[in-house]
mmCIF file of C-alpha atoms (C1' of nucleotides) in Angstrom:
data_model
loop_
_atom_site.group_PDB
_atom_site.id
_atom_site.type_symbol
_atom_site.label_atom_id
_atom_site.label_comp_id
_atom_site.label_asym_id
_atom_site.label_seq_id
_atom_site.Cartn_x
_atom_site.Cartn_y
_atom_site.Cartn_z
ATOM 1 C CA UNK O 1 -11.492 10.503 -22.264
ATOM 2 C CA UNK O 2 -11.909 12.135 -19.022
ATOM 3 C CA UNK O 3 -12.066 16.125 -19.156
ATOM 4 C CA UNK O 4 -10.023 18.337 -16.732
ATOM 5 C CA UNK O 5 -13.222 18.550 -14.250
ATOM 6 C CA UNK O 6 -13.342 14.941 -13.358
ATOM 7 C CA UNK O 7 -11.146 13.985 -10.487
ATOM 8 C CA UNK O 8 -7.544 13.029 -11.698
ATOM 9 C CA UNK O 9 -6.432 10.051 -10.709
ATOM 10 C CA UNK O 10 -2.363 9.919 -11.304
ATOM 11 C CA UNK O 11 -0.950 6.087 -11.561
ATOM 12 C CA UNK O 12 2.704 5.709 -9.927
ATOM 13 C CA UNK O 13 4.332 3.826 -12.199
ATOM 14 C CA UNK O 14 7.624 1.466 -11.323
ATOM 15 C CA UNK O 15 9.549 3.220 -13.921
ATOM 16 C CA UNK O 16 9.568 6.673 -12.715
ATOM 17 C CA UNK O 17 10.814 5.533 -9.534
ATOM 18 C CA UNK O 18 13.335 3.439 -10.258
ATOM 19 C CA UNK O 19 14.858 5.395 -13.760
ATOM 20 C CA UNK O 20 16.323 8.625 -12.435
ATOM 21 C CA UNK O 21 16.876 10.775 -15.068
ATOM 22 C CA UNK O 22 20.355 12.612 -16.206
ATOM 23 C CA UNK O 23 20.921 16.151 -16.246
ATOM 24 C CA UNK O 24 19.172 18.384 -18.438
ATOM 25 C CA UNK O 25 20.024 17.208 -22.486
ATOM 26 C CA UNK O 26 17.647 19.166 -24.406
ATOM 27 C CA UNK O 27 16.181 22.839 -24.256
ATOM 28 C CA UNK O 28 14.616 24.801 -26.506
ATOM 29 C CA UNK O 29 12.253 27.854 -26.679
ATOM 30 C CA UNK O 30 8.751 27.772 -26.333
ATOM 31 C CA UNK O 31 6.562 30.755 -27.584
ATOM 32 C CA UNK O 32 5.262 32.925 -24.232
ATOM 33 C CA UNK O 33 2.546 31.892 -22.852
ATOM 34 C CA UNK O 34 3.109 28.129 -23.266
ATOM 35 C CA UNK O 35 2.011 26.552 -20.351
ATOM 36 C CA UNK O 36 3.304 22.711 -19.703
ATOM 37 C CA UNK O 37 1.359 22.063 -16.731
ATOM 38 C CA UNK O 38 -1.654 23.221 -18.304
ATOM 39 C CA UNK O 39 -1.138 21.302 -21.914
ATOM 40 C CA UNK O 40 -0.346 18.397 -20.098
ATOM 41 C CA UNK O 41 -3.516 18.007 -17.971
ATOM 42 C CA UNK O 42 -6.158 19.699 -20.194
ATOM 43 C CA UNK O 43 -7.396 16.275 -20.969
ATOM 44 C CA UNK O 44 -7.025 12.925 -19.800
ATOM 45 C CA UNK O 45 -3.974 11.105 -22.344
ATOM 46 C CA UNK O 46 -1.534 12.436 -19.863
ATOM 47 C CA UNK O 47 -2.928 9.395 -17.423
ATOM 48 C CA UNK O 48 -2.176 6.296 -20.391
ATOM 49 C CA UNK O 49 0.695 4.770 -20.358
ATOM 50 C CA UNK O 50 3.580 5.232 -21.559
ATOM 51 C CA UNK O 51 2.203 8.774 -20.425
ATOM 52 C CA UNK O 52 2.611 10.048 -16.672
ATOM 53 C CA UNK O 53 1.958 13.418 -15.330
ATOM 54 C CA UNK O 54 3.699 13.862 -11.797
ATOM 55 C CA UNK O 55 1.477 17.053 -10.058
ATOM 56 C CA UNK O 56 3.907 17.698 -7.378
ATOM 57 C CA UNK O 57 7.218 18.820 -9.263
ATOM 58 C CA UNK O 58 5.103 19.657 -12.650
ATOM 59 C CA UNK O 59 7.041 17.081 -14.506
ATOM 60 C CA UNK O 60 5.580 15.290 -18.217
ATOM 61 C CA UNK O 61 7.320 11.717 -17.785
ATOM 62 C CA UNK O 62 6.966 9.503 -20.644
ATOM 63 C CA UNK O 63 8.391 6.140 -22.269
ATOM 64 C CA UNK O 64 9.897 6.817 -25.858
ATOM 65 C CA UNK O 65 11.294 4.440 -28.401
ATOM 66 C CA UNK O 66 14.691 6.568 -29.834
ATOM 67 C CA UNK O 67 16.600 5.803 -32.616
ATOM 68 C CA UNK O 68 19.241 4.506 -29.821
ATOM 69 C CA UNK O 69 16.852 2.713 -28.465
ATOM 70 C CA UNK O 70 14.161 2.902 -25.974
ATOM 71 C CA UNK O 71 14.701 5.589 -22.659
ATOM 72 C CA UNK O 72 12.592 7.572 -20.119
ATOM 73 C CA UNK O 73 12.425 11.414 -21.055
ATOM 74 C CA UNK O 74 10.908 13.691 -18.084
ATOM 75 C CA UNK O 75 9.640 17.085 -19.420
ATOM 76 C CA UNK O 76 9.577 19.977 -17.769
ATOM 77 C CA UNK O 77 9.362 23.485 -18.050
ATOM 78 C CA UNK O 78 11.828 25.675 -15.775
ATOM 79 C CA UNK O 79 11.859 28.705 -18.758
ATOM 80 C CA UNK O 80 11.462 26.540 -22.305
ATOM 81 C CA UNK O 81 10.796 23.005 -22.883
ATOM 82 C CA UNK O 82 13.686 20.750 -20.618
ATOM 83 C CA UNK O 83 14.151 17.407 -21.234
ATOM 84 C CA UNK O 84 16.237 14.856 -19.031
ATOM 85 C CA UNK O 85 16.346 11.450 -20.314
ATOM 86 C CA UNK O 86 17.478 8.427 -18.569
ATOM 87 C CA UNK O 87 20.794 7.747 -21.102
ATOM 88 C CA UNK O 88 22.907 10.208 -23.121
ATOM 89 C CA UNK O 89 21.047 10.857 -26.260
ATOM 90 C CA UNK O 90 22.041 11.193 -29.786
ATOM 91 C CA UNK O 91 22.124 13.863 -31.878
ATOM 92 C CA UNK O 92 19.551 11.915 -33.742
ATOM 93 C CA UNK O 93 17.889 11.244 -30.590
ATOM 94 C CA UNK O 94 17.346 14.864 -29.999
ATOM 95 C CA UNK O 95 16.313 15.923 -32.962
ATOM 96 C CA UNK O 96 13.586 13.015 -32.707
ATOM 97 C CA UNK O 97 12.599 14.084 -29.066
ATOM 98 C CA UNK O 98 12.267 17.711 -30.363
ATOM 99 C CA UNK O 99 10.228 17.014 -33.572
ATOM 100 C CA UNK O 100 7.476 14.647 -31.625
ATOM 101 C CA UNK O 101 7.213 16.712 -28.367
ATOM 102 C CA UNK O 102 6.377 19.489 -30.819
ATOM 103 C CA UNK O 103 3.333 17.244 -32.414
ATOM 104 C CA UNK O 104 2.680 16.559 -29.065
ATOM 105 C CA UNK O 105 2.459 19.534 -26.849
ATOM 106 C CA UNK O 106 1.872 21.157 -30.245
ATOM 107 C CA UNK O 107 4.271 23.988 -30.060
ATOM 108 C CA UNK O 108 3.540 24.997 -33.387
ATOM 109 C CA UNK O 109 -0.850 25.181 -33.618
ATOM 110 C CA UNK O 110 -1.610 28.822 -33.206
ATOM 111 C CA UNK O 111 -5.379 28.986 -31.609
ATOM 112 C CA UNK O 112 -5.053 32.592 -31.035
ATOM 113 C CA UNK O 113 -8.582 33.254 -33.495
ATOM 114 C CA UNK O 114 -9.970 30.525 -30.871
ATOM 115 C CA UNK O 115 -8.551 32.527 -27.483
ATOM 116 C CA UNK O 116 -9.814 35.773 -29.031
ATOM 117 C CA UNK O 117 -12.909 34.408 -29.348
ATOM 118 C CA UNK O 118 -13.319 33.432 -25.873
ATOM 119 C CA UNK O 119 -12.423 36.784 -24.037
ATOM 120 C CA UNK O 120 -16.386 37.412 -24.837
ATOM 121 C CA UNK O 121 -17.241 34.858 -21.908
ATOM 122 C CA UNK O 122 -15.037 35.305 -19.295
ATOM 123 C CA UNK O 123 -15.340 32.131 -17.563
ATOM 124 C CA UNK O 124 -14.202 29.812 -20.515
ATOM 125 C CA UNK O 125 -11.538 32.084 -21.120
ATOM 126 C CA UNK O 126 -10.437 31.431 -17.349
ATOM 127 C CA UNK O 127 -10.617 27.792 -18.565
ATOM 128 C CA UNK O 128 -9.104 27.830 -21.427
ATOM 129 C CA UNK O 129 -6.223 29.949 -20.369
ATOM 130 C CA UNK O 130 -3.847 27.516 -18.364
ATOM 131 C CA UNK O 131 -3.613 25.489 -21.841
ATOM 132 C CA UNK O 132 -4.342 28.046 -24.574
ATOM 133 C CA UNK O 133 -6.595 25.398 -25.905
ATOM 134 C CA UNK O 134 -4.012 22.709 -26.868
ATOM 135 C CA UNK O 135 -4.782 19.549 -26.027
ATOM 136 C CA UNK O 136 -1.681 16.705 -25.399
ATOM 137 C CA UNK O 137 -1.524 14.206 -27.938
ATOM 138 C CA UNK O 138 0.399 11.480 -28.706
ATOM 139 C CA UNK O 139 3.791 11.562 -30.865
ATOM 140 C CA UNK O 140 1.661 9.368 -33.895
ATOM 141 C CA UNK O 141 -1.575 8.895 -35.134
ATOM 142 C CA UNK O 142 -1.361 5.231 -34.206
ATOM 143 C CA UNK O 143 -1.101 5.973 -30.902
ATOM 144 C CA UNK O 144 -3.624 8.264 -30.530
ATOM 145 C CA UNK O 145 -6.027 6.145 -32.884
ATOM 146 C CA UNK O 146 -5.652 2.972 -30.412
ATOM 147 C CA UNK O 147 -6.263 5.488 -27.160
ATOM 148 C CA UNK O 148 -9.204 6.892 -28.452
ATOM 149 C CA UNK O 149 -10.932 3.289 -29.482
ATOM 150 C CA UNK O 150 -9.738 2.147 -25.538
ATOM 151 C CA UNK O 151 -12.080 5.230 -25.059
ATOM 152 C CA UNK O 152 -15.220 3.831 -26.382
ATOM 153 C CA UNK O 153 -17.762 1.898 -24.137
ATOM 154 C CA UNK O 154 -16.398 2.038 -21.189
ATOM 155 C CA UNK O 155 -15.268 3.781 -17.847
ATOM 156 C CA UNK O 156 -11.770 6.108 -17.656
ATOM 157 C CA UNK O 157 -10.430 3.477 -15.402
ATOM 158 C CA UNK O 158 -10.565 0.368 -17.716
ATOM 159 C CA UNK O 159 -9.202 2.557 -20.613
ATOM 160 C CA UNK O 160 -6.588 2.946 -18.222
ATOM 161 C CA UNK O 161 -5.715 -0.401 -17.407
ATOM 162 C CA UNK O 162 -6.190 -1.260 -21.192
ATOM 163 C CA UNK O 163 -3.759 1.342 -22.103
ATOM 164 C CA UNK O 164 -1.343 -0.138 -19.237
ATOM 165 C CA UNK O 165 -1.542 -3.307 -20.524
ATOM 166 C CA UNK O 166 -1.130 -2.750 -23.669
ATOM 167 C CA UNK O 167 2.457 -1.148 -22.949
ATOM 168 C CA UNK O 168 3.351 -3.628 -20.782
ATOM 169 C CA UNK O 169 3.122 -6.474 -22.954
ATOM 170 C CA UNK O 170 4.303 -5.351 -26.307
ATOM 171 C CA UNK O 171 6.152 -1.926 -25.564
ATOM 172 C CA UNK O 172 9.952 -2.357 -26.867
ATOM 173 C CA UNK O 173 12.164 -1.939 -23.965
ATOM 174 C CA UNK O 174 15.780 -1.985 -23.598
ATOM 175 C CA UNK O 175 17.326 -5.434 -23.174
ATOM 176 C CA UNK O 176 18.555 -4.959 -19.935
ATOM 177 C CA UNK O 177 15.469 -3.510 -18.253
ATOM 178 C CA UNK O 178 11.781 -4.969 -19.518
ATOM 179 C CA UNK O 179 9.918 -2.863 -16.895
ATOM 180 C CA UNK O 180 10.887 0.541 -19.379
ATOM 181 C CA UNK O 181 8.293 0.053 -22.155
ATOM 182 C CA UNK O 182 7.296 2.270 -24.106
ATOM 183 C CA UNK O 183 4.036 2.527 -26.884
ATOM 184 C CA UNK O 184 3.920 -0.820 -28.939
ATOM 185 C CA UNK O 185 4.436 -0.313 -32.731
ATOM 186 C CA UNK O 186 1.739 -1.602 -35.399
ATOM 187 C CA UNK O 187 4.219 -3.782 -36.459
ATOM 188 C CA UNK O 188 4.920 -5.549 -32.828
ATOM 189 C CA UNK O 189 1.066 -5.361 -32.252
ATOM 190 C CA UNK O 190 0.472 -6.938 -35.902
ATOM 191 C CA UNK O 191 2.731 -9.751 -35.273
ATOM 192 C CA UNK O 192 1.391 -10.423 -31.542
ATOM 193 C CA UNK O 193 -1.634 -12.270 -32.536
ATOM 194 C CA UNK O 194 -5.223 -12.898 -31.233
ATOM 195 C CA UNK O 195 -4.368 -15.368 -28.134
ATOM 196 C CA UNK O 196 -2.150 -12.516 -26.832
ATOM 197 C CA UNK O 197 -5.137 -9.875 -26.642
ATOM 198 C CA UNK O 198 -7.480 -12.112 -25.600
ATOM 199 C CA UNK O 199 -5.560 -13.698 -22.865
ATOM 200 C CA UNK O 200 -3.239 -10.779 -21.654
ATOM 201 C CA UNK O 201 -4.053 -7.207 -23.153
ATOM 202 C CA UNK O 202 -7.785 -7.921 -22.790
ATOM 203 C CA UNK O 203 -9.525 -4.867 -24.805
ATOM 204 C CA UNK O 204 -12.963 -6.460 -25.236
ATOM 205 C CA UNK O 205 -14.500 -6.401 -28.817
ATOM 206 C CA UNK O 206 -11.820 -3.556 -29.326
ATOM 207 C CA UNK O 207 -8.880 -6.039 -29.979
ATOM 208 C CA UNK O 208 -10.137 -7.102 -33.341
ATOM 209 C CA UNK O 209 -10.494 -3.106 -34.474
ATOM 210 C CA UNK O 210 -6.597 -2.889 -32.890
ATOM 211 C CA UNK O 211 -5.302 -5.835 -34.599
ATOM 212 C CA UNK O 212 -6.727 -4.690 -37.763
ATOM 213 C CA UNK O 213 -5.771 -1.170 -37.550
ATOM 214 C CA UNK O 214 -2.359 -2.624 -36.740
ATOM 215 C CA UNK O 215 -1.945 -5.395 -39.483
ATOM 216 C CA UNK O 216 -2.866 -2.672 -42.098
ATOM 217 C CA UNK O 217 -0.243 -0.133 -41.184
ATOM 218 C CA UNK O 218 2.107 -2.931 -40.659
ATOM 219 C CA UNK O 219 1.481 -4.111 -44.270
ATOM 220 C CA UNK O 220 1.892 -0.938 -45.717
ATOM 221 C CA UNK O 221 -2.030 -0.610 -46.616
ATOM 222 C CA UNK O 222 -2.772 2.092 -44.301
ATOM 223 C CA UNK O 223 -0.828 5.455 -43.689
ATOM 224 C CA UNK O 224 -1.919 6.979 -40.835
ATOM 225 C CA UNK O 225 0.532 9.442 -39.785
ATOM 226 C CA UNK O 226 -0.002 11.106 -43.848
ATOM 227 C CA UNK O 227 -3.298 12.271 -42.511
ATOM 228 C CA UNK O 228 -0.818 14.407 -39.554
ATOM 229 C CA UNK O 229 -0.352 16.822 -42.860
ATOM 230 C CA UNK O 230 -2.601 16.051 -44.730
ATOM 231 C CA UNK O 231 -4.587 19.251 -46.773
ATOM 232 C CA UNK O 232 -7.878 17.086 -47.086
ATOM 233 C CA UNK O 233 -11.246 19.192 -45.787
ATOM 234 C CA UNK O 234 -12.579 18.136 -42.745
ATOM 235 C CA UNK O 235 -15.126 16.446 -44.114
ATOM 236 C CA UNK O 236 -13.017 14.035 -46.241
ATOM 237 C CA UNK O 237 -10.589 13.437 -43.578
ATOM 238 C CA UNK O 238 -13.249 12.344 -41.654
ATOM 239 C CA UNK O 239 -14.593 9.903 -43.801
ATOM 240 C CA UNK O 240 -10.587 8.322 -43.702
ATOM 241 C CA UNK O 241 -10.989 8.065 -40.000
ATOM 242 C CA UNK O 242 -14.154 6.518 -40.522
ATOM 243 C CA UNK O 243 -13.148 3.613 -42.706
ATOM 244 C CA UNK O 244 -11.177 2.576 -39.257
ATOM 245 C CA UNK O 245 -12.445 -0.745 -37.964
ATOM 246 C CA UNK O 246 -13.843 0.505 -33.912
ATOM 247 C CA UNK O 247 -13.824 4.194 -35.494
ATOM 248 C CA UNK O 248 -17.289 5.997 -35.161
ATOM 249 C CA UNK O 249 -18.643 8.846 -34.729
ATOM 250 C CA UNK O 250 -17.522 9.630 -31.388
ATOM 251 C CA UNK O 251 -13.875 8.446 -32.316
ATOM 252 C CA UNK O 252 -13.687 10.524 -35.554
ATOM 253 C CA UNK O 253 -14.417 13.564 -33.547
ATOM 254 C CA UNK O 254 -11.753 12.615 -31.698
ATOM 255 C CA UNK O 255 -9.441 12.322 -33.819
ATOM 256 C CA UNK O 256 -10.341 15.414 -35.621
ATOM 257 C CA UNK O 257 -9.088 16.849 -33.083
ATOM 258 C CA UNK O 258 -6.210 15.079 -32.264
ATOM 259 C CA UNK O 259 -5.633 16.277 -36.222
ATOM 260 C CA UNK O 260 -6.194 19.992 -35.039
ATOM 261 C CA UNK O 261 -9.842 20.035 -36.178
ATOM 262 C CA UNK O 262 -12.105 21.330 -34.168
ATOM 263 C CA UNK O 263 -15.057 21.727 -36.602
ATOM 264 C CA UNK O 264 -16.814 18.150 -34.946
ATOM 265 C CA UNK O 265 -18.509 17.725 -31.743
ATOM 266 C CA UNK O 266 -17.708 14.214 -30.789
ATOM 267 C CA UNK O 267 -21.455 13.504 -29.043
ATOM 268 C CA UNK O 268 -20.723 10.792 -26.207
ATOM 269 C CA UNK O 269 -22.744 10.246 -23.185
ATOM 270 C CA UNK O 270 -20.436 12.790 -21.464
ATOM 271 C CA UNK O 271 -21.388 15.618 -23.800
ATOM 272 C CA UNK O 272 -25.366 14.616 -23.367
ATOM 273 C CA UNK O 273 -25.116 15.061 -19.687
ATOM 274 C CA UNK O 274 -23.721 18.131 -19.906
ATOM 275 C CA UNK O 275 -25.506 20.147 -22.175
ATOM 276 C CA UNK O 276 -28.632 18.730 -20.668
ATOM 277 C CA UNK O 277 -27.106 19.748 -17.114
ATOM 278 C CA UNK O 278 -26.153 23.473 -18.113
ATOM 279 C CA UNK O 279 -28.837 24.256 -20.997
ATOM 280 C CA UNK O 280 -31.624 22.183 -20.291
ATOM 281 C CA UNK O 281 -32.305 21.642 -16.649
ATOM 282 C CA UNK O 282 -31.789 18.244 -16.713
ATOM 283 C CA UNK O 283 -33.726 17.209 -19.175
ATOM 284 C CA UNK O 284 -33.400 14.989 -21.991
ATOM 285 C CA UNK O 285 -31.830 16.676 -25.116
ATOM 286 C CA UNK O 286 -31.616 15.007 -28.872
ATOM 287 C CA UNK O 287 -28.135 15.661 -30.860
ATOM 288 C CA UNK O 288 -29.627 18.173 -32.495
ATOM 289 C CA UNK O 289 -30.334 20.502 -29.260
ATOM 290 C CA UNK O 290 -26.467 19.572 -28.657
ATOM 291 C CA UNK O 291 -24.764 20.263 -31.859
ATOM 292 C CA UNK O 292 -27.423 23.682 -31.700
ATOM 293 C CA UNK O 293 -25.398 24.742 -28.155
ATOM 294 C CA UNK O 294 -21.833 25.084 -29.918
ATOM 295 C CA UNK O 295 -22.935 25.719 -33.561
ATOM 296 C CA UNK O 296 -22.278 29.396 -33.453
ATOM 297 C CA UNK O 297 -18.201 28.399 -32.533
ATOM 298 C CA UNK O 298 -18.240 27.712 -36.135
ATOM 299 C CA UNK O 299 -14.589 25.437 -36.536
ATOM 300 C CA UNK O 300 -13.831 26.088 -32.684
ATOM 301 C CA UNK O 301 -16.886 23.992 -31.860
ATOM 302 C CA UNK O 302 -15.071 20.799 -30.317
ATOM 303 C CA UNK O 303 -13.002 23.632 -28.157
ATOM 304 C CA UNK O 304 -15.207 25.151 -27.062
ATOM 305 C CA UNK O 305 -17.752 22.297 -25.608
ATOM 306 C CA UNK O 306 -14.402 21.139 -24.439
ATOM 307 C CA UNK O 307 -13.624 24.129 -21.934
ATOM 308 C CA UNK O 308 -17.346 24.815 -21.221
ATOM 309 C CA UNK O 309 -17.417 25.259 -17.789
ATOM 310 C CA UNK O 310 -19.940 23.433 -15.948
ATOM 311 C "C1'" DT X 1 -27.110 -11.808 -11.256
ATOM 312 C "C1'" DT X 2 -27.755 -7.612 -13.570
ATOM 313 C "C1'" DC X 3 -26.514 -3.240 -15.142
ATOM 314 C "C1'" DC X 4 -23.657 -0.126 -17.549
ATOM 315 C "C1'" DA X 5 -19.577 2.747 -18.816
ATOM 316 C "C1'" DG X 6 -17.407 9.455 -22.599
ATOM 317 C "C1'" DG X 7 -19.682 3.501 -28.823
ATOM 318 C "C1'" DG X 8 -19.401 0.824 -33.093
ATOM 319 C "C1'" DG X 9 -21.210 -2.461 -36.525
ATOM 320 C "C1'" DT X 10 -25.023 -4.329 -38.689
ATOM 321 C "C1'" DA X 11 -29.611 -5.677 -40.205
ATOM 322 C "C1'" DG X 12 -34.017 -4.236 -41.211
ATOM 323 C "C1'" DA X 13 -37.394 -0.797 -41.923
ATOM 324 C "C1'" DT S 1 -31.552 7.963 -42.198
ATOM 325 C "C1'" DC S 2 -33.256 5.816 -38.081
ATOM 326 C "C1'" DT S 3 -33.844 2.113 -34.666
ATOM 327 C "C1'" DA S 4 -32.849 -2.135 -32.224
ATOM 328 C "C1'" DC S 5 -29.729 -5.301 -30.984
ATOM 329 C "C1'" DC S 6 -25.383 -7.340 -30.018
ATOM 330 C "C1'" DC S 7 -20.699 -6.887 -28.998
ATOM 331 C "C1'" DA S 8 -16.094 -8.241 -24.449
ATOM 332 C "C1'" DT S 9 -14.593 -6.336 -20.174
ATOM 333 C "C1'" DG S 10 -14.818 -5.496 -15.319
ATOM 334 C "C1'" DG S 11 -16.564 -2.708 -11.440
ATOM 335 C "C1'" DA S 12 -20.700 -1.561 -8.725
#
DNA sequence: TTCCAGGGGTAGA
DNA sequence: TCTACCCATGGA
């Protein structure tokens, strides 16, 4: 996934133009400080579908699948958290709405030992302060376990169009309107088949690691949002994430963090280049010389390679 | 045509 | 534990 300093690149999807949202249903508090704008865009998720960040009026837009079925929720943040959504909501919607933009935005992970830490170099404290370290996720593990494999081996702009795909032919939708979609269930991915990836979704070697990932938490042999509160030590849940078919290193890092650990560098290509760039004068540097660079952040080590400026 | 992009799985040493 | 090789996809 793409890191703030690469050029954004914002999709305009169909959807947002076409689904005007109602007036505001949903409000509550956030703590101060909370910063939508810069949650939102820290990383790259808020560019996969059924994900959309719109720069100009600040605004989270995203594709959920309610208890009353599926809507389009735009998020902003005027004081707290607003929500408009394109249909009344529930009660039961709400309280759904409230419960996974709080995973997401993660309303409720205090970094403060990590921002602390920072104020000793002031320039990743200037980046780290628009988000307060969070980093956007996705409302379940699933999710954010299918992203992160559409990740792997290839450029920002294919995960994209993966991602897009992906939504576009399974997301659930509302019956009168198959152009709303929003993230496909295991269970609809499960039951979708081979011929369907390879023809249509088109994820490379990565749809048999989907599929499988899919077909396991469809059958009941896999519980992935347990490991959301799960007490395990980093090291165990790591080895959970990876047992994952098209979960390695890289991914498990990943994850980890998506899990709110931070203990893991998650060594790609991207994080070679730039610790040979900044600490090495372009030379060629092993894991070890990376892992050395961020050792000293202790369990803040994925954080703080993350906001390293360059 | 060939290479390669924010890797993972596997065999063989 | 380390290395080499292969794995779809699609843009350059």
């Amino acid at each position: 996934m793409p890191k703030e300093r690469r050029a954004p690149s914002y999709t305009c999807a169909v959807w947002y133009d076409t689904h005007p949202v109602n007036d505001a249903l949903l409000n509550f508090a956030t703590s101060s400080g909370f910063l939508l704008s810069g949650v939102a865009t820290a990383h790259g998720w808020h560019a996969l579908a059924p994900y959309r960040w719109d720069v100009a009026t600040g605004t989270l837009h995203r594709i959920e699948d309610l208890p009353g079925g599926v809507t389009h929720l735009a998020v902003t943040q005027p004081d707290g958290i607003l929500v408009r959504a394109g249909r009344p909501l529930s009660p039961d919607d709400k309280h759904e709405v409230e419960r996974r933009l709080r995973w997401s935005l993660r309303l409720d992970e205090n970094l403060d030992a990590f921002t602390t830490l920072c104020a000793r170099e002031p320039a990743l404290s200037a980046a780290v302060l628009p988000s307060g370290g969070r980093l956007l996720r996705c409302p379940t593990l699933w999710e954010d376990t299918v992203k992160t494999i559409l990740t792997t081996n290839t450029t920002w702009a294919q995960t994209k169009a993966m991602a897009a795909r992906l939504v576009a032919t399974l997301g659930p939708h509302p019956p009168e309107d198959p152009s709303l979609r929003a993230f496909p269930p295991p269970e609809a991915v499960a039951a979708a088949g081979e011929e369907v990836f390879k023809e249509q979704i088109r994820l490379g070697y990565r749809n048999a690691s989907v599929l499988k990932i899919a077909r396991n938490v469809a059958e009941g042999k896999l519980d992935l949002e347990a490991l959301k509160d799960s007490d395990l030590p980093t090291h165990e849940l790591r080895k959970r994430l990876l047992a994952l078919p098209g979960v390695g290193p890289y991914a498990s890092a990943t994850l980890l963090m998506i899990l709110g650990r931070y203990d893991e560098l998650g060594i790609d290509t991207e994080v070679r280049s730039h610790v040979s760039r900044k600490y090495f004068n372009g030379e060629a540097v092993s894991e070890k010389d990376m892992r050395a660079v961020y050792e000293h952040w202790g369990r803040w080590r994925y954080l703080a390679y993350w906001f390293d400026p360059q």
